[in-house]
PDB file of C-alpha atoms and ligand atoms in Angstrom:
ATOM      1  CA  MET A 907     -20.074   6.976  29.385  1.00  0.00           C
ATOM      2  CA  PRO A 908     -20.203   7.244  25.588  1.00  0.00           C
ATOM      3  CA  PRO A 909     -18.608   4.299  23.821  1.00  0.00           C
ATOM      4  CA  ARG A 910     -14.874   4.584  23.361  1.00  0.00           C
ATOM      5  CA  THR A 911     -13.880   5.344  19.792  1.00  0.00           C
ATOM      6  CA  VAL A 912     -10.533   4.971  18.014  1.00  0.00           C
ATOM      7  CA  GLN A 913      -9.822   6.608  14.661  1.00  0.00           C
ATOM      8  CA  ARG A 914      -6.848   5.830  12.378  1.00  0.00           C
ATOM      9  CA  ARG A 915      -5.775   6.987   9.017  1.00  0.00           C
ATOM     10  CA  CYS A 916      -4.534   4.147   6.872  1.00  0.00           C
ATOM     11  CA  PRO A 917      -1.826   5.161   4.281  1.00  0.00           C
ATOM     12  CA  ALA A 918      -1.408   3.672   0.883  1.00  0.00           C
ATOM     13  CA  LYS A 919       2.013   2.266  -0.336  1.00  0.00           C
ATOM     14  CA  LEU A 920       4.142   2.168  -3.383  1.00  0.00           C
ATOM     15  CA  ASN A 921       6.373  -0.646  -4.296  1.00  0.00           C
ATOM     16  CA  LEU A 922       9.565   1.012  -5.541  1.00  0.00           C
ATOM     17  CA  PHE A 923      11.438  -2.260  -6.205  1.00  0.00           C
ATOM     18  CA  LEU A 924       9.775  -5.708  -6.491  1.00  0.00           C
ATOM     19  CA  GLU A 925      11.465  -8.789  -7.703  1.00  0.00           C
ATOM     20  CA  VAL A 926       9.848 -12.192  -7.648  1.00  0.00           C
ATOM     21  CA  LEU A 927      12.388 -14.844  -6.625  1.00  0.00           C
ATOM     22  CA  GLY A 928      10.294 -17.884  -7.358  1.00  0.00           C
ATOM     23  CA  ARG A 929       7.179 -19.862  -6.632  1.00  0.00           C
ATOM     24  CA  ARG A 930       7.003 -21.639  -3.160  1.00  0.00           C
ATOM     25  CA  PRO A 931       5.497 -24.961  -2.313  1.00  0.00           C
ATOM     26  CA  ASP A 932       2.700 -23.166  -0.562  1.00  0.00           C
ATOM     27  CA  GLY A 933       1.662 -21.327  -3.822  1.00  0.00           C
ATOM     28  CA  TYR A 934       2.909 -17.909  -2.822  1.00  0.00           C
ATOM     29  CA  HIS A 935       5.896 -16.380  -4.480  1.00  0.00           C
ATOM     30  CA  GLU A 936       9.091 -15.454  -2.659  1.00  0.00           C
ATOM     31  CA  LEU A 937       9.686 -11.745  -2.879  1.00  0.00           C
ATOM     32  CA  SER A 938      12.269  -9.000  -2.538  1.00  0.00           C
ATOM     33  CA  THR A 939      10.349  -5.742  -2.460  1.00  0.00           C
ATOM     34  CA  VAL A 940      10.975  -2.104  -1.177  1.00  0.00           C
ATOM     35  CA  MET A 941       7.665  -0.597  -0.012  1.00  0.00           C
ATOM     36  CA  VAL A 942       7.139   3.097   1.089  1.00  0.00           C
ATOM     37  CA  PRO A 943       3.920   4.537   2.630  1.00  0.00           C
ATOM     38  CA  VAL A 944       2.340   7.488   0.827  1.00  0.00           C
ATOM     39  CA  GLY A 945       0.129  10.176   2.007  1.00  0.00           C
ATOM     40  CA  LEU A 946      -2.957   8.982   0.441  1.00  0.00           C
ATOM     41  CA  TYR A 947      -5.365   7.572   3.023  1.00  0.00           C
ATOM     42  CA  ASP A 948      -8.490   5.667   3.967  1.00  0.00           C
ATOM     43  CA  THR A 949      -9.869   6.470   7.513  1.00  0.00           C
ATOM     44  CA  LEU A 950     -11.061   3.804   9.908  1.00  0.00           C
ATOM     45  CA  THR A 951     -13.280   4.691  12.790  1.00  0.00           C
ATOM     46  CA  VAL A 952     -13.988   1.908  15.367  1.00  0.00           C
ATOM     47  CA  ARG A 953     -16.357   2.060  18.384  1.00  0.00           C
ATOM     48  CA  GLU A 954     -17.641  -0.447  20.879  1.00  0.00           C
ATOM     49  CA  ALA A 955     -21.050  -1.736  20.079  1.00  0.00           C
ATOM     50  CA  LYS A 956     -23.264  -4.755  19.962  1.00  0.00           C
ATOM     51  CA  GLY A 957     -22.119  -7.527  17.437  1.00  0.00           C
ATOM     52  CA  PHE A 958     -19.918  -6.541  14.459  1.00  0.00           C
ATOM     53  CA  ARG A 959     -21.093  -3.945  11.774  1.00  0.00           C
ATOM     54  CA  LEU A 960     -18.940  -2.406   9.042  1.00  0.00           C
ATOM     55  CA  GLU A 961     -19.916   0.524   6.933  1.00  0.00           C
ATOM     56  CA  VAL A 962     -17.817   1.502   3.808  1.00  0.00           C
ATOM     57  CA  ASP A 963     -18.230   4.635   1.945  1.00  0.00           C
ATOM     58  CA  GLY A 964     -17.618   3.833  -1.710  1.00  0.00           C
ATOM     59  CA  PRO A 965     -18.390   1.083  -4.108  1.00  0.00           C
ATOM     60  CA  PRO A 966     -18.884  -2.316  -2.494  1.00  0.00           C
ATOM     61  CA  LEU A 967     -15.755  -4.523  -2.624  1.00  0.00           C
ATOM     62  CA  PRO A 968     -15.683  -8.146  -3.656  1.00  0.00           C
ATOM     63  CA  GLY A 969     -15.217 -10.741  -0.866  1.00  0.00           C
ATOM     64  CA  THR A 970     -15.130 -10.209   2.669  1.00  0.00           C
ATOM     65  CA  ASN A 971     -13.528  -6.794   3.700  1.00  0.00           C
ATOM     66  CA  THR A 972     -10.089  -7.062   5.324  1.00  0.00           C
ATOM     67  CA  VAL A 973     -11.339  -4.946   8.230  1.00  0.00           C
ATOM     68  CA  GLU A 974     -13.888  -7.695   8.856  1.00  0.00           C
ATOM     69  CA  LYS A 975     -11.182 -10.401   8.484  1.00  0.00           C
ATOM     70  CA  ALA A 976      -9.004  -8.460  10.978  1.00  0.00           C
ATOM     71  CA  TYR A 977     -11.875  -8.376  13.522  1.00  0.00           C
ATOM     72  CA  ARG A 978     -12.556 -12.139  13.103  1.00  0.00           C
ATOM     73  CA  ALA A 979      -8.814 -12.930  13.398  1.00  0.00           C
ATOM     74  CA  VAL A 980      -8.625 -11.085  16.623  1.00  0.00           C
ATOM     75  CA  ALA A 981     -11.884 -12.423  18.001  1.00  0.00           C
ATOM     76  CA  LYS A 982     -10.476 -15.944  17.436  1.00  0.00           C
ATOM     77  CA  ARG A 983      -7.648 -15.138  19.680  1.00  0.00           C
ATOM     78  CA  ARG A 984      -9.309 -13.067  22.471  1.00  0.00           C
ATOM     79  CA  LYS A 985     -12.851 -12.731  23.776  1.00  0.00           C
ATOM     80  CA  ILE A 986     -13.727  -9.142  22.617  1.00  0.00           C
ATOM     81  CA  PRO A 987     -16.811  -7.018  22.603  1.00  0.00           C
ATOM     82  CA  GLY A 988     -18.607  -6.120  19.340  1.00  0.00           C
ATOM     83  CA  VAL A 989     -17.666  -3.159  17.388  1.00  0.00           C
ATOM     84  CA  ARG A 990     -19.144  -0.786  14.785  1.00  0.00           C
ATOM     85  CA  ALA A 991     -16.492   0.153  12.232  1.00  0.00           C
ATOM     86  CA  SER A 992     -16.830   2.687   9.424  1.00  0.00           C
ATOM     87  CA  LEU A 993     -14.264   2.992   6.654  1.00  0.00           C
ATOM     88  CA  ALA A 994     -13.932   6.002   4.374  1.00  0.00           C
ATOM     89  CA  LYS A 995     -12.060   4.954   1.376  1.00  0.00           C
ATOM     90  CA  GLY A 996      -9.657   7.316  -0.210  1.00  0.00           C
ATOM     91  CA  ILE A 997      -7.404   4.630  -1.716  1.00  0.00           C
ATOM     92  CA  PRO A 998      -8.753   2.879  -4.925  1.00  0.00           C
ATOM     93  CA  ALA A 999      -9.415  -0.724  -4.314  1.00  0.00           C
ATOM     94  CA  GLY A1000      -7.455  -3.356  -6.506  1.00  0.00           C
ATOM     95  CA  SER A1001      -4.953  -0.728  -7.476  1.00  0.00           C
ATOM     96  CA  GLY A1002      -1.686  -2.280  -5.856  1.00  0.00           C
ATOM     97  CA  MET A1003      -1.521   0.420  -3.228  1.00  0.00           C
ATOM     98  CA  GLY A1004      -2.344  -1.848  -0.338  1.00  0.00           C
ATOM     99  CA  GLY A1005      -5.554  -0.050   0.903  1.00  0.00           C
ATOM    100  CA  GLY A1006      -7.137  -3.220   2.183  1.00  0.00           C
ATOM    101  CA  SER A1007      -3.902  -4.411   3.828  1.00  0.00           C
ATOM    102  CA  SER A1008      -3.537  -0.852   5.568  1.00  0.00           C
ATOM    103  CA  ASP A1009      -7.221  -0.994   6.692  1.00  0.00           C
ATOM    104  CA  ALA A1010      -6.730  -4.443   8.223  1.00  0.00           C
ATOM    105  CA  ALA A1011      -3.437  -3.303   9.981  1.00  0.00           C
ATOM    106  CA  ALA A1012      -5.298  -0.256  11.437  1.00  0.00           C
ATOM    107  CA  MET A1013      -8.183  -2.467  12.546  1.00  0.00           C
ATOM    108  CA  ILE A1014      -5.712  -4.800  14.496  1.00  0.00           C
ATOM    109  CA  GLU A1015      -4.131  -1.681  16.057  1.00  0.00           C
ATOM    110  CA  ALA A1016      -7.609  -0.213  16.865  1.00  0.00           C
ATOM    111  CA  LEU A1017      -8.887  -3.368  18.499  1.00  0.00           C
ATOM    112  CA  ASP A1018      -5.700  -3.825  20.516  1.00  0.00           C
ATOM    113  CA  THR A1019      -5.834  -0.195  21.633  1.00  0.00           C
ATOM    114  CA  LEU A1020      -9.524  -0.174  22.415  1.00  0.00           C
ATOM    115  CA  PHE A1021      -9.574  -3.361  24.546  1.00  0.00           C
ATOM    116  CA  ASP A1022      -5.952  -3.484  25.765  1.00  0.00           C
ATOM    117  CA  LEU A1023      -5.396  -6.927  24.412  1.00  0.00           C
ATOM    118  CA  GLY A1024      -1.661  -7.071  24.386  1.00  0.00           C
ATOM    119  CA  LEU A1025      -1.821  -8.821  20.887  1.00  0.00           C
ATOM    120  CA  ASP A1026       1.175 -10.136  18.850  1.00  0.00           C
ATOM    121  CA  ARG A1027       0.009  -7.793  16.096  1.00  0.00           C
ATOM    122  CA  HIS A1028       2.488  -9.229  13.500  1.00  0.00           C
ATOM    123  CA  GLU A1029       1.125 -12.705  13.978  1.00  0.00           C
ATOM    124  CA  VAL A1030      -2.545 -11.758  13.398  1.00  0.00           C
ATOM    125  CA  ALA A1031      -1.418  -9.579  10.352  1.00  0.00           C
ATOM    126  CA  ALA A1032       0.465 -12.321   8.585  1.00  0.00           C
ATOM    127  CA  GLU A1033      -2.877 -14.538   8.699  1.00  0.00           C
ATOM    128  CA  ILE A1034      -4.808 -11.696   6.821  1.00  0.00           C
ATOM    129  CA  GLY A1035      -2.497 -10.887   3.849  1.00  0.00           C
ATOM    130  CA  SER A1036       1.107 -10.515   2.820  1.00  0.00           C
ATOM    131  CA  ASP A1037       1.264  -6.903   3.045  1.00  0.00           C
ATOM    132  CA  VAL A1038      -0.460  -6.332   6.374  1.00  0.00           C
ATOM    133  CA  ASN A1039       2.810  -6.554   8.450  1.00  0.00           C
ATOM    134  CA  PHE A1040       4.233  -3.782   6.439  1.00  0.00           C
ATOM    135  CA  PHE A1041       1.524  -1.344   7.568  1.00  0.00           C
ATOM    136  CA  LEU A1042       2.020  -2.183  11.241  1.00  0.00           C
ATOM    137  CA  GLU A1043       5.659  -0.906  10.854  1.00  0.00           C
ATOM    138  CA  ARG A1044       4.898   2.267   9.301  1.00  0.00           C
ATOM    139  CA  GLY A1045       7.829   3.456   7.293  1.00  0.00           C
ATOM    140  CA  PRO A1046      10.037   2.532   4.317  1.00  0.00           C
ATOM    141  CA  ALA A1047      10.972  -1.151   4.523  1.00  0.00           C
ATOM    142  CA  LEU A1048      12.572  -4.041   2.604  1.00  0.00           C
ATOM    143  CA  CYS A1049      10.111  -6.811   2.661  1.00  0.00           C
ATOM    144  CA  SER A1050      10.832 -10.547   2.042  1.00  0.00           C
ATOM    145  CA  GLY A1051       9.317 -13.955   2.257  1.00  0.00           C
ATOM    146  CA  ARG A1052       5.702 -13.504   0.760  1.00  0.00           C
ATOM    147  CA  GLY A1053       6.061  -9.901   1.750  1.00  0.00           C
ATOM    148  CA  GLU A1054       5.369 -10.342   5.387  1.00  0.00           C
ATOM    149  CA  LYS A1055       8.960 -10.106   6.659  1.00  0.00           C
ATOM    150  CA  VAL A1056       9.611  -6.445   7.162  1.00  0.00           C
ATOM    151  CA  ALA A1057      12.964  -4.799   7.674  1.00  0.00           C
ATOM    152  CA  PRO A1058      12.936  -1.006   8.183  1.00  0.00           C
ATOM    153  CA  ILE A1059      15.216   1.048   5.853  1.00  0.00           C
ATOM    154  CA  PRO A1060      16.114   4.755   6.408  1.00  0.00           C
ATOM    155  CA  SER A1061      14.584   7.273   4.233  1.00  0.00           C
ATOM    156  CA  GLY A1062      16.392  10.159   2.663  1.00  0.00           C
ATOM    157  CA  PRO A1063      15.559  13.325   0.716  1.00  0.00           C
ATOM    158  CA  GLU A1064      12.011  14.491   0.426  1.00  0.00           C
ATOM    159  CA  LEU A1065      10.202  12.651  -2.376  1.00  0.00           C
ATOM    160  CA  HIS A1066       6.634  12.716  -3.942  1.00  0.00           C
ATOM    161  CA  ALA A1067       4.703  10.813  -6.408  1.00  0.00           C
ATOM    162  CA  VAL A1068       1.977  11.409  -8.968  1.00  0.00           C
ATOM    163  CA  ILE A1069      -0.293   8.390  -8.970  1.00  0.00           C
ATOM    164  CA  LEU A1070      -2.487   7.448 -11.791  1.00  0.00           C
ATOM    165  CA  TRP A1071      -5.221   4.678 -11.277  1.00  0.00           C
ATOM    166  CA  PRO A1072      -6.723   4.001 -14.586  1.00  0.00           C
ATOM    167  CA  GLY A1073     -10.027   3.065 -13.181  1.00  0.00           C
ATOM    168  CA  PHE A1074     -10.009  -0.773 -13.576  1.00  0.00           C
ATOM    169  CA  SER A1075      -8.675  -3.228 -10.802  1.00  0.00           C
ATOM    170  CA  LEU A1076      -6.389  -6.348 -11.286  1.00  0.00           C
ATOM    171  CA  SER A1077      -6.656  -9.519  -9.211  1.00  0.00           C
ATOM    172  CA  THR A1078      -3.439  -9.951  -7.337  1.00  0.00           C
ATOM    173  CA  ALA A1079      -3.873 -13.709  -7.691  1.00  0.00           C
ATOM    174  CA  ALA A1080      -4.266 -13.406 -11.430  1.00  0.00           C
ATOM    175  CA  VAL A1081      -1.042 -11.262 -11.905  1.00  0.00           C
ATOM    176  CA  TYR A1082       0.999 -13.719  -9.850  1.00  0.00           C
ATOM    177  CA  ALA A1083      -0.267 -16.741 -11.719  1.00  0.00           C
ATOM    178  CA  ARG A1084       0.955 -15.026 -14.988  1.00  0.00           C
ATOM    179  CA  VAL A1085       4.338 -13.913 -13.595  1.00  0.00           C
ATOM    180  CA  ARG A1086       5.621 -17.508 -13.951  1.00  0.00           C
ATOM    181  CA  ASP A1087       6.167 -16.815 -17.633  1.00  0.00           C
ATOM    182  CA  PHE A1088       8.594 -13.853 -16.673  1.00  0.00           C
ATOM    183  CA  LEU A1089      10.823 -15.318 -14.074  1.00  0.00           C
ATOM    184  CA  THR A1090      14.380 -15.200 -14.919  1.00  0.00           C
ATOM    185  CA  PRO A1091      17.250 -17.624 -13.594  1.00  0.00           C
ATOM    186  CA  ARG A1092      19.036 -14.454 -12.520  1.00  0.00           C
ATOM    187  CA  PRO A1093      16.638 -12.392 -10.559  1.00  0.00           C
ATOM    188  CA  ARG A1094      17.405  -8.650 -10.221  1.00  0.00           C
ATOM    189  CA  VAL A1095      19.096  -7.894  -6.797  1.00  0.00           C
ATOM    190  CA  VAL A1096      17.773  -5.108  -4.486  1.00  0.00           C
ATOM    191  CA  ILE A1097      21.275  -3.819  -3.606  1.00  0.00           C
ATOM    192  CA  ASP A1098      21.439  -1.180  -6.344  1.00  0.00           C
ATOM    193  CA  PHE A1099      18.046   0.164  -5.388  1.00  0.00           C
ATOM    194  CA  LEU A1100      19.092   0.312  -1.749  1.00  0.00           C
ATOM    195  CA  ASN A1101      22.418   2.130  -2.474  1.00  0.00           C
ATOM    196  CA  SER A1102      20.280   4.844  -4.392  1.00  0.00           C
ATOM    197  CA  PHE A1103      17.274   5.159  -1.995  1.00  0.00           C
ATOM    198  CA  GLY A1104      17.981   7.597   0.669  1.00  0.00           C
ATOM    199  CA  ARG A1105      20.678   9.373  -1.461  1.00  0.00           C
ATOM    200  CA  GLU A1106      19.383  10.190  -4.923  1.00  0.00           C
ATOM    201  CA  GLY A1107      16.716  12.299  -6.046  1.00  0.00           C
ATOM    202  CA  PRO A1108      13.780  11.349  -8.329  1.00  0.00           C
ATOM    203  CA  GLU A1109      15.734  11.047 -11.450  1.00  0.00           C
ATOM    204  CA  GLY A1110      18.602   8.852 -10.096  1.00  0.00           C
ATOM    205  CA  LEU A1111      16.057   6.749  -8.286  1.00  0.00           C
ATOM    206  CA  GLY A1112      14.019   6.590 -11.417  1.00  0.00           C
ATOM    207  CA  ARG A1113      16.649   4.532 -13.118  1.00  0.00           C
ATOM    208  CA  VAL A1114      16.526   1.792 -10.444  1.00  0.00           C
ATOM    209  CA  LEU A1115      12.895   1.476  -9.792  1.00  0.00           C
ATOM    210  CA  PHE A1116      11.677  -1.963 -10.885  1.00  0.00           C
ATOM    211  CA  ASN A1117       8.682  -4.150 -10.665  1.00  0.00           C
ATOM    212  CA  ARG A1118       8.685  -7.735 -12.161  1.00  0.00           C
ATOM    213  CA  LEU A1119       4.953  -7.932 -11.853  1.00  0.00           C
ATOM    214  CA  GLU A1120       4.586  -5.271 -14.564  1.00  0.00           C
ATOM    215  CA  LEU A1121       5.274  -7.774 -17.192  1.00  0.00           C
ATOM    216  CA  ALA A1122       2.479 -10.089 -15.909  1.00  0.00           C
ATOM    217  CA  ALA A1123      -0.019  -7.277 -15.564  1.00  0.00           C
ATOM    218  CA  PHE A1124       0.788  -5.863 -19.023  1.00  0.00           C
ATOM    219  CA  ALA A1125       0.332  -9.361 -20.527  1.00  0.00           C
ATOM    220  CA  LEU A1126      -3.212  -9.334 -18.974  1.00  0.00           C
ATOM    221  CA  HIS A1127      -3.850  -5.828 -19.697  1.00  0.00           C
ATOM    222  CA  PRO A1128      -1.910  -4.518 -22.721  1.00  0.00           C
ATOM    223  CA  GLU A1129      -3.385  -0.982 -22.526  1.00  0.00           C
ATOM    224  CA  LEU A1130      -1.792  -0.547 -19.192  1.00  0.00           C
ATOM    225  CA  SER A1131       1.747  -0.713 -20.849  1.00  0.00           C
ATOM    226  CA  ALA A1132       0.680   1.922 -23.296  1.00  0.00           C
ATOM    227  CA  LEU A1133      -0.571   4.071 -20.431  1.00  0.00           C
ATOM    228  CA  ARG A1134       2.717   3.602 -18.516  1.00  0.00           C
ATOM    229  CA  GLY A1135       4.731   4.688 -21.657  1.00  0.00           C
ATOM    230  CA  LYS A1136       2.503   7.807 -22.042  1.00  0.00           C
ATOM    231  CA  LEU A1137       2.845   8.710 -18.389  1.00  0.00           C
ATOM    232  CA  ALA A1138       6.614   8.249 -18.452  1.00  0.00           C
ATOM    233  CA  GLY A1139       6.772  10.642 -21.244  1.00  0.00           C
ATOM    234  CA  MET A1140       5.215  13.487 -19.048  1.00  0.00           C
ATOM    235  CA  LEU A1141       7.586  12.819 -16.160  1.00  0.00           C
ATOM    236  CA  LYS A1142      11.337  13.249 -15.902  1.00  0.00           C
ATOM    237  CA  ALA A1143      11.982  10.262 -13.713  1.00  0.00           C
ATOM    238  CA  GLY A1144       9.855   7.868 -15.609  1.00  0.00           C
ATOM    239  CA  ALA A1145       6.718   5.825 -14.483  1.00  0.00           C
ATOM    240  CA  ARG A1146       6.361   2.410 -12.961  1.00  0.00           C
ATOM    241  CA  MET A1147       3.388   0.099 -11.838  1.00  0.00           C
ATOM    242  CA  THR A1148       2.971  -0.420  -8.073  1.00  0.00           C
ATOM    243  CA  GLY A1149       2.523  -3.903  -6.656  1.00  0.00           C
ATOM    244  CA  SER A1150       0.309  -6.110  -8.763  1.00  0.00           C
ATOM    245  CA  GLY A1151      -1.322  -3.017 -10.261  1.00  0.00           C
ATOM    246  CA  SER A1152      -2.941  -1.307 -11.799  1.00  0.00           C
ATOM    247  CA  ALA A1153      -1.913   2.108 -10.397  1.00  0.00           C
ATOM    248  CA  LEU A1154       1.042   3.711 -12.053  1.00  0.00           C
ATOM    249  CA  TYR A1155       3.293   6.357 -10.487  1.00  0.00           C
ATOM    250  CA  GLY A1156       6.127   8.649 -11.112  1.00  0.00           C
ATOM    251  CA  LEU A1157       8.510  10.386  -8.799  1.00  0.00           C
ATOM    252  CA  CYS A1158       9.295  13.994  -8.400  1.00  0.00           C
ATOM    253  CA  ALA A1159      11.139  16.268  -6.002  1.00  0.00           C
ATOM    254  CA  SER A1160       8.602  18.628  -4.237  1.00  0.00           C
ATOM    255  CA  SER A1161       4.917  18.921  -3.408  1.00  0.00           C
ATOM    256  CA  ALA A1162       4.519  21.851  -5.741  1.00  0.00           C
ATOM    257  CA  GLU A1163       5.835  19.752  -8.636  1.00  0.00           C
ATOM    258  CA  ALA A1164       3.648  16.871  -7.808  1.00  0.00           C
ATOM    259  CA  GLY A1165       0.531  19.102  -7.724  1.00  0.00           C
ATOM    260  CA  ARG A1166       1.579  20.653 -11.018  1.00  0.00           C
ATOM    261  CA  LEU A1167       2.205  17.279 -12.785  1.00  0.00           C
ATOM    262  CA  ALA A1168      -0.910  15.788 -11.312  1.00  0.00           C
ATOM    263  CA  ARG A1169      -3.037  18.567 -12.859  1.00  0.00           C
ATOM    264  CA  ARG A1170      -1.386  17.870 -16.305  1.00  0.00           C
ATOM    265  CA  VAL A1171      -1.851  14.125 -15.962  1.00  0.00           C
ATOM    266  CA  ARG A1172      -5.479  14.687 -14.923  1.00  0.00           C
ATOM    267  CA  GLY A1173      -5.982  16.720 -18.163  1.00  0.00           C
ATOM    268  CA  GLN A1174      -4.729  13.855 -20.304  1.00  0.00           C
ATOM    269  CA  PHE A1175      -5.933  10.702 -18.730  1.00  0.00           C
ATOM    270  CA  ALA A1176      -9.194   9.327 -17.394  1.00  0.00           C
ATOM    271  CA  GLY A1177      -9.263   7.734 -13.945  1.00  0.00           C
ATOM    272  CA  PHE A1178      -7.995   8.742 -10.437  1.00  0.00           C
ATOM    273  CA  VAL A1179      -4.992  11.057 -10.209  1.00  0.00           C
ATOM    274  CA  ALA A1180      -3.389  12.124  -7.028  1.00  0.00           C
ATOM    275  CA  PRO A1181      -0.230  13.731  -5.865  1.00  0.00           C
ATOM    276  CA  ALA A1182       1.095  12.195  -2.684  1.00  0.00           C
ATOM    277  CA  ALA A1183       4.237  12.474  -0.478  1.00  0.00           C
ATOM    278  CA  LEU A1184       6.342   9.500   0.251  1.00  0.00           C
ATOM    279  CA  LEU A1185       6.277   9.139   3.994  1.00  0.00           C
ATOM    280  CA  SER A1186       9.235   8.700   6.263  1.00  0.00           C
ATOM    281  CA  ARG A1187       8.773   6.553   9.428  1.00  0.00           C
ATOM    282  CA  GLU A1188       8.206   9.828  11.464  1.00  0.00           C
ATOM    283  CA  ASP A1189       5.708  11.232   9.033  1.00  0.00           C
ATOM    284  CA  ALA A1190       3.692   8.006   9.035  1.00  0.00           C
ATOM    285  CA  TRP A1191       3.464   7.802  12.784  1.00  0.00           C
ATOM    286  CA  LYS A1192       2.525  11.505  13.084  1.00  0.00           C
ATOM    287  CA  SER A1193      -0.082  11.318  10.291  1.00  0.00           C
ATOM    288  CA  ARG A1194      -1.863   8.221  11.747  1.00  0.00           C
ATOM    289  CA  LYS A1195      -4.011  10.038  14.307  1.00  0.00           C
ATOM    290  CA  SER A1196      -4.761  13.431  12.504  1.00  0.00           C
ATOM    291  CA  ALA A1197      -8.362  12.451  11.779  1.00  0.00           C
ATOM    292  CA  SER A1198      -9.418  15.711  10.345  1.00  0.00           C
ATOM    293  CA  ASN A1199      -8.149  14.733   6.854  1.00  0.00           C
ATOM    294  CA  SER A1200      -9.887  11.649   5.698  1.00  0.00           C
ATOM    295  CA  SER A1201      -8.332  12.111   2.222  1.00  0.00           C
ATOM    296  CA  ALA A1202     -11.803  11.697   0.842  1.00  0.00           C
ATOM    297  CA  VAL A1203     -11.983  10.337  -2.658  1.00  0.00           C
ATOM    298  CA  ALA A1204     -11.319  13.760  -4.239  1.00  0.00           C
ATOM    299  CA  PRO A1205      -7.985  13.243  -6.274  1.00  0.00           C
ATOM    300  CA  THR A1206      -6.553  16.535  -5.181  1.00  0.00           C
ATOM    301  CA  SER A1207      -6.979  15.982  -1.485  1.00  0.00           C
ATOM    302  CA  SER A1208      -4.112  13.672  -0.505  1.00  0.00           C
ATOM    303  CA  ALA A1209      -1.837  15.094   2.300  1.00  0.00           C
ATOM    304  CA  HIS A1210       1.566  16.355   1.866  1.00  0.00           C
ATOM    305  CA  SER A1211       3.509  16.012   5.105  1.00  0.00           C
ATOM    306  CA  ALA A1212       6.579  18.030   5.633  1.00  0.00           C
ATOM    307  CA  ARG A1213       9.619  15.905   6.264  1.00  0.00           C
TER     308      ARG A1213
HETATM  309  O1  C5P B2248      -1.538 -12.360   0.597  1.00  0.00           O
HETATM  310  P1  C5P B2248      -2.562 -11.834  -0.243  1.00  0.00           P
HETATM  311  O2  C5P B2248      -3.861 -12.197   0.378  1.00  0.00           O
HETATM  312  O3  C5P B2248      -2.403 -10.444  -0.507  1.00  0.00           O
HETATM  313  O4  C5P B2248      -2.431 -12.504  -1.616  1.00  0.00           O
HETATM  314  C1  C5P B2248      -3.244 -12.565  -2.519  1.00  0.00           C
HETATM  315  C2  C5P B2248      -2.841 -13.647  -3.560  1.00  0.00           C
HETATM  316  O5  C5P B2248      -1.760 -13.156  -4.334  1.00  0.00           O
HETATM  317  C3  C5P B2248      -2.448 -15.004  -2.953  1.00  0.00           C
HETATM  318  O6  C5P B2248      -3.499 -15.786  -2.905  1.00  0.00           O
HETATM  319  C4  C5P B2248      -1.454 -15.574  -4.038  1.00  0.00           C
HETATM  320  O7  C5P B2248      -2.222 -16.081  -5.110  1.00  0.00           O
HETATM  321  C5  C5P B2248      -0.763 -14.184  -4.606  1.00  0.00           C
HETATM  322  N1  C5P B2248       0.513 -13.899  -3.942  1.00  0.00           N
HETATM  323  C6  C5P B2248       1.624 -14.674  -4.237  1.00  0.00           C
HETATM  324  N2  C5P B2248       2.797 -14.403  -3.595  1.00  0.00           N
HETATM  325  C7  C5P B2248       2.868 -13.474  -2.809  1.00  0.00           C
HETATM  326  C8  C5P B2248       1.774 -12.635  -2.401  1.00  0.00           C
HETATM  327  C9  C5P B2248       0.574 -12.968  -3.052  1.00  0.00           C
HETATM  328  O8  C5P B2248       1.511 -15.541  -5.113  1.00  0.00           O
HETATM  329  N3  C5P B2248       4.058 -13.129  -2.310  1.00  0.00           N
END
């Protein structure tokens, strides 16, 4: 019998709202953030083998890959066979789009499925990184704690994004270390955002998008602030940074508009530019197994799922 294989697409995410509520005794920061999966993917293939081997197509990433961390975390809890994993990267690393976390969530799910482990997937996920739990849920969510407490929220009208990654990565730890200088005694509350999300189109929503980490990232990389200003000038709904950066995005109403704007943005900026649909829970579940589209690294190839 050929070895069993599981293949999963691992979507990226955008933070549409992110407020930092304060620093915790454990060194992490308490967050209030709304994250939405988007149709830009890595693809993870896992098959039973001897030992553990991971192949990544793309530039080597610093540190232990989150896919390997996920394997080790599962192996600590259950006796499992070895695997050979291959990861096709379509999401730039160190961009604030959650690629590593999404890959780890897919690995936990793949191992649980392949070996029928009955894992508490969320418990394993929280050990690997703050955003991994979000990717197990698949769908727009309000996340709190250090990001690992995930409350699903309903999605509304179709939305798309144009994403610009300027080609350099930011260290999440470095951005959080700098955010201390920008915390306010009266943090922004998420309620205005939640009242708009699911009701308003890109322009209305554009007015309530927020990311406290921008200030810290811009302090570390002033050119990112200038880039955001320029990008915002090209998009009706403004532009924001996602997560701890360095990717920037703007929202628009249709796949056609996102494609058109992406071509214009690509003409003006160096780096990775991709149009991508914001995914509802249903979209994200449907898209996880369609292995034929690996999203590759080509900026134009992100999937647009119909809602
Ligand atoms: O959880 P994750 O491994 O993604 O976090 C990377 C680093 O980012 C942490 O070591 C920490 O320095 C910082 N971080 C934080 N507060 C969070 C999430 C991450 O300070 N809520």
